[in-house]
C-alpha positions as a Python dict, from the first residue, in 0.01 Angstrom:
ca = {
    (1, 'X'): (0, 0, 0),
    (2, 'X'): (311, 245, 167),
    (3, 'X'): (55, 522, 162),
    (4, 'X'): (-174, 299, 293),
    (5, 'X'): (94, 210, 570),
    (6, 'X'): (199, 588, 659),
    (7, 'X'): (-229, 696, 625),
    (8, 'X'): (-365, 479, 851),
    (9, 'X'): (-222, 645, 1158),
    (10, 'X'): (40, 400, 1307),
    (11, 'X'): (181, 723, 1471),
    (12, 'X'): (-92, 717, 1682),
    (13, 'X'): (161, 649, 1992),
    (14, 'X'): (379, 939, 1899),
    (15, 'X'): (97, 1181, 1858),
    (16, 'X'): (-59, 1130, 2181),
    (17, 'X'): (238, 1313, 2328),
    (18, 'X'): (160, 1654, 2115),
    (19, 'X'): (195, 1978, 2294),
    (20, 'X'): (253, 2356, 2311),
    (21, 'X'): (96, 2717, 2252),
    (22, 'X'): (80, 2879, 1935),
    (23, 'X'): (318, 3199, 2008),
    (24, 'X'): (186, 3422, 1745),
    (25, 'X'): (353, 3756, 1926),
    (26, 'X'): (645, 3978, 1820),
    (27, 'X'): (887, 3753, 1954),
    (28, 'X'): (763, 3396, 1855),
    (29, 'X'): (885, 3250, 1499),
    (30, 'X'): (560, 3268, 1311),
    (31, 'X'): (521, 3638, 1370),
    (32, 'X'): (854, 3716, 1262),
    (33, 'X'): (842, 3486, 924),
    (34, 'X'): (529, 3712, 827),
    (35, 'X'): (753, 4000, 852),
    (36, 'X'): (981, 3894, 685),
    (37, 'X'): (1085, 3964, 298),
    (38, 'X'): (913, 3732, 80),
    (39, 'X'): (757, 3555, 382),
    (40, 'X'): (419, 3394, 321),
    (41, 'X'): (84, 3571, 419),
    (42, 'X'): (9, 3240, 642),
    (43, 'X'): (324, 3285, 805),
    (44, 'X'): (464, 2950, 823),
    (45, 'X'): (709, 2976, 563),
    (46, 'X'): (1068, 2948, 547),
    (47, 'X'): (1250, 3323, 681),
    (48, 'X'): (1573, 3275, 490),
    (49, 'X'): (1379, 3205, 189),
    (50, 'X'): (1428, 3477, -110),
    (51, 'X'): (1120, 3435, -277),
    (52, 'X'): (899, 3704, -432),
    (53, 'X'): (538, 3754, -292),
    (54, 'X'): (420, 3566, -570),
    (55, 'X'): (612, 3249, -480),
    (56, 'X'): (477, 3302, -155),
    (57, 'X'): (84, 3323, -280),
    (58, 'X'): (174, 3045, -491),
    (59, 'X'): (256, 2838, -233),
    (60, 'X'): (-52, 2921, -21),
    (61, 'X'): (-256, 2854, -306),
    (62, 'X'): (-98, 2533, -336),
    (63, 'X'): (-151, 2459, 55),
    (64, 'X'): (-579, 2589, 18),
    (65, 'X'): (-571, 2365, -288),
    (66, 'X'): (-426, 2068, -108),
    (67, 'X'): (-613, 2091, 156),
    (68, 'X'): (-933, 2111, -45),
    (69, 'X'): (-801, 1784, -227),
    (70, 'X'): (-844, 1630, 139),
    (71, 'X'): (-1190, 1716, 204),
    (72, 'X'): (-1259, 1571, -166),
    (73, 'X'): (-1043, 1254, -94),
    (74, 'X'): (-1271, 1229, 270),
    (75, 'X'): (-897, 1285, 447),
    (76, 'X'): (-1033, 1511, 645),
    (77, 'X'): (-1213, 1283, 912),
    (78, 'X'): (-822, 1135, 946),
    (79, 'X'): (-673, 1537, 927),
    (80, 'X'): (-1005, 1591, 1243),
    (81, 'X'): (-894, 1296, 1460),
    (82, 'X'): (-559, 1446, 1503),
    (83, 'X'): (-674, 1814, 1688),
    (84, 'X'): (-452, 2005, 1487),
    (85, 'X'): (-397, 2341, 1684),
    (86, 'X'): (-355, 2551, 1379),
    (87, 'X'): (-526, 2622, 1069),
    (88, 'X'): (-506, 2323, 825),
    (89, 'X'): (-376, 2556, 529),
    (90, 'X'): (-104, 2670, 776),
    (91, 'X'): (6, 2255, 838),
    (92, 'X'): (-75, 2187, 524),
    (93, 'X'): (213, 2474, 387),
    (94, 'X'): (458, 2385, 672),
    (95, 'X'): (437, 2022, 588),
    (96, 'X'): (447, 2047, 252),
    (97, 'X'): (807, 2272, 374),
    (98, 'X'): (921, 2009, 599),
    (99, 'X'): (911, 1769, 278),
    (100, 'X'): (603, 1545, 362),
    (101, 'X'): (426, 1374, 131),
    (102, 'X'): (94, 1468, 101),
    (103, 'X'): (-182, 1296, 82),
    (104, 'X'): (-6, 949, 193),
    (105, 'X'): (170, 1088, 485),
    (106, 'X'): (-168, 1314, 630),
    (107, 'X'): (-130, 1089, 933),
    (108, 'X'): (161, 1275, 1041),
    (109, 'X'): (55, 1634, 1004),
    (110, 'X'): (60, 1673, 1382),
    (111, 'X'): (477, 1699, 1337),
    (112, 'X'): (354, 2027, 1151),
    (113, 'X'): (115, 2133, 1368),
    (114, 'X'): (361, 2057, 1664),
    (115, 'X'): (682, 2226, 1518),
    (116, 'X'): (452, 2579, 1460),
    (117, 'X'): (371, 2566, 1819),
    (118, 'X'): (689, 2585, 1922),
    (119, 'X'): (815, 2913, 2052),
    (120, 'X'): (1201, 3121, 1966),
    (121, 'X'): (1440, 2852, 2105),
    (122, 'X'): (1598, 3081, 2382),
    (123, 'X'): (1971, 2885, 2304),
    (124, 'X'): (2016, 2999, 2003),
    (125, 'X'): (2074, 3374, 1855),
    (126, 'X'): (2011, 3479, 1509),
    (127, 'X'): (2348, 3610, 1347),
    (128, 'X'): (2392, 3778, 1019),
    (129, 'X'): (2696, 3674, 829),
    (130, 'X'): (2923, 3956, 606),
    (131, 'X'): (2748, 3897, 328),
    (132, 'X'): (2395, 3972, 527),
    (133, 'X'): (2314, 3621, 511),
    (134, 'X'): (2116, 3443, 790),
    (135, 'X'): (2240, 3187, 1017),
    (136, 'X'): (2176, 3077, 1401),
    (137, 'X'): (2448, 3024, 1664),
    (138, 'X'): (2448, 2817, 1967),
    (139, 'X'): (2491, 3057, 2271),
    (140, 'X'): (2693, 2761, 2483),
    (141, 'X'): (2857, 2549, 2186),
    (142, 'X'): (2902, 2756, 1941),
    (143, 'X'): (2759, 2530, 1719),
    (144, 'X'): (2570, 2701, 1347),
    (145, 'X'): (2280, 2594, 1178),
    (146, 'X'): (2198, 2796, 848),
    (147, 'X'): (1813, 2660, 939),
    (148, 'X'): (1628, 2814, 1151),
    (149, 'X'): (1672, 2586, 1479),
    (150, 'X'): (1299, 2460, 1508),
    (151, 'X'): (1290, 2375, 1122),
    (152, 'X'): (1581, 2210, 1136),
    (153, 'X'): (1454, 1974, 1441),
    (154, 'X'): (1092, 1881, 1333),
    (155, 'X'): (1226, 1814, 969),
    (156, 'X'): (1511, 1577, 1111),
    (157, 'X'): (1236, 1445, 1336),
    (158, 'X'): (966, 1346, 1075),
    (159, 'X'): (1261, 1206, 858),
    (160, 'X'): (1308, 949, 1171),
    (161, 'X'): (1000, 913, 1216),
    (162, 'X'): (916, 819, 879),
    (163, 'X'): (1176, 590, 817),
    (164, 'X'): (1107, 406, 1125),
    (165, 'X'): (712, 363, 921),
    (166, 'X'): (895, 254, 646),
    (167, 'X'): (1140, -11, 745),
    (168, 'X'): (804, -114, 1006),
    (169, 'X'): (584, -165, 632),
    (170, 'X'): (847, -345, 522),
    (171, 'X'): (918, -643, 768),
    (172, 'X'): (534, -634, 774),
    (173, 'X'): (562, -723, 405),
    (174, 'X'): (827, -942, 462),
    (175, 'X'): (626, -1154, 725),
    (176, 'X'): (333, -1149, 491),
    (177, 'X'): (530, -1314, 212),
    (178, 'X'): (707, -1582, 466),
    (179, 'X'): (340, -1682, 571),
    (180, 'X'): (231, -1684, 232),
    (181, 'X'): (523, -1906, 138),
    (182, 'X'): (548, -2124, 381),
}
């Protein structure tokens, strides 16, 4: 019944304010992760990540393989209504990144979708630690993320999200079970 709940598209409200460009140049994110070393062909995977090209294919096998689970599972008229921008093996692999779980949470792919749209966030710089390890730096506050800023944002965003389904479901259930009892 939760997947159920988080399927059925009760983010409906929040999607309808989905928007952006796909920057796919030599300065937008997604170009730069398929430069990078053990990026993923699709380019949507994580930059700082150390994997070997073969973690990288197996995770873009896993993201054609979910996706063809969809079509077989008839998600894909729910994966259609949402206009995803990019290709659904690219969502599919960034989701799948950002934690969700697939197929119960497909009605919130467009946080995917939405978060690869989004462009180099101009207030941040990428830095390089002594060790040669990646981090990003605030240019007015200083502040460091070891996450690349976007990442960090759309996964804290669909962890809010989701938990505001979730405790939603659940005084849903609890009003179901009042009625029921009295």
């Amino acid at each position: 019944e939760l997947a159920n709940a988080l399927a059925v598209g009760e983010v409906e409200a929040a999607s309808e304010g989905k928007t952006g460009v796909a920057t796919d140049d030599a300065g937008g994110r997604n170009a730069r992760w398929n430069e990078s070393e053990g990026g993923s062909q699709s380019g949507v995977s994580n930059k700082r990540s150390s994997a070997s090209e073969s973690d990288g294919s197996a995770k873009i096998a896993r993201a054609v393989e979910t996706a063809a689970a969809f079509e077989e599972l008839g998600v894909s008229a729910a994966v259609a209504e949402q206009k995803l921008i990019w290709p659904l093996e690219y969502v599919v692999e960034y989701a799948l990144f950002l934690g969700m779980e697939l197929p119960e949470e497909v009605s919130l792919l467009w946080i995917a979708d939405e978060a690869l749209c989004e462009g180099e966030p101009s207030e941040w710089e990428e830095c390089l630690d002594p060790r040669g390890g990646l981090y990003y730096q605030h240019k007015q506050t200083a502040s460091v993320l070891t996450q690349h800023p976007v990442d960090y944002h759309y996964h804290n965003y669909y962890l809010q999200l989701r938990e505001t389904l979730l405790e939603r479901w659940w005084e849903q259930k609890q009003r179901q079970r009042e009625a029921a009892l009295g």
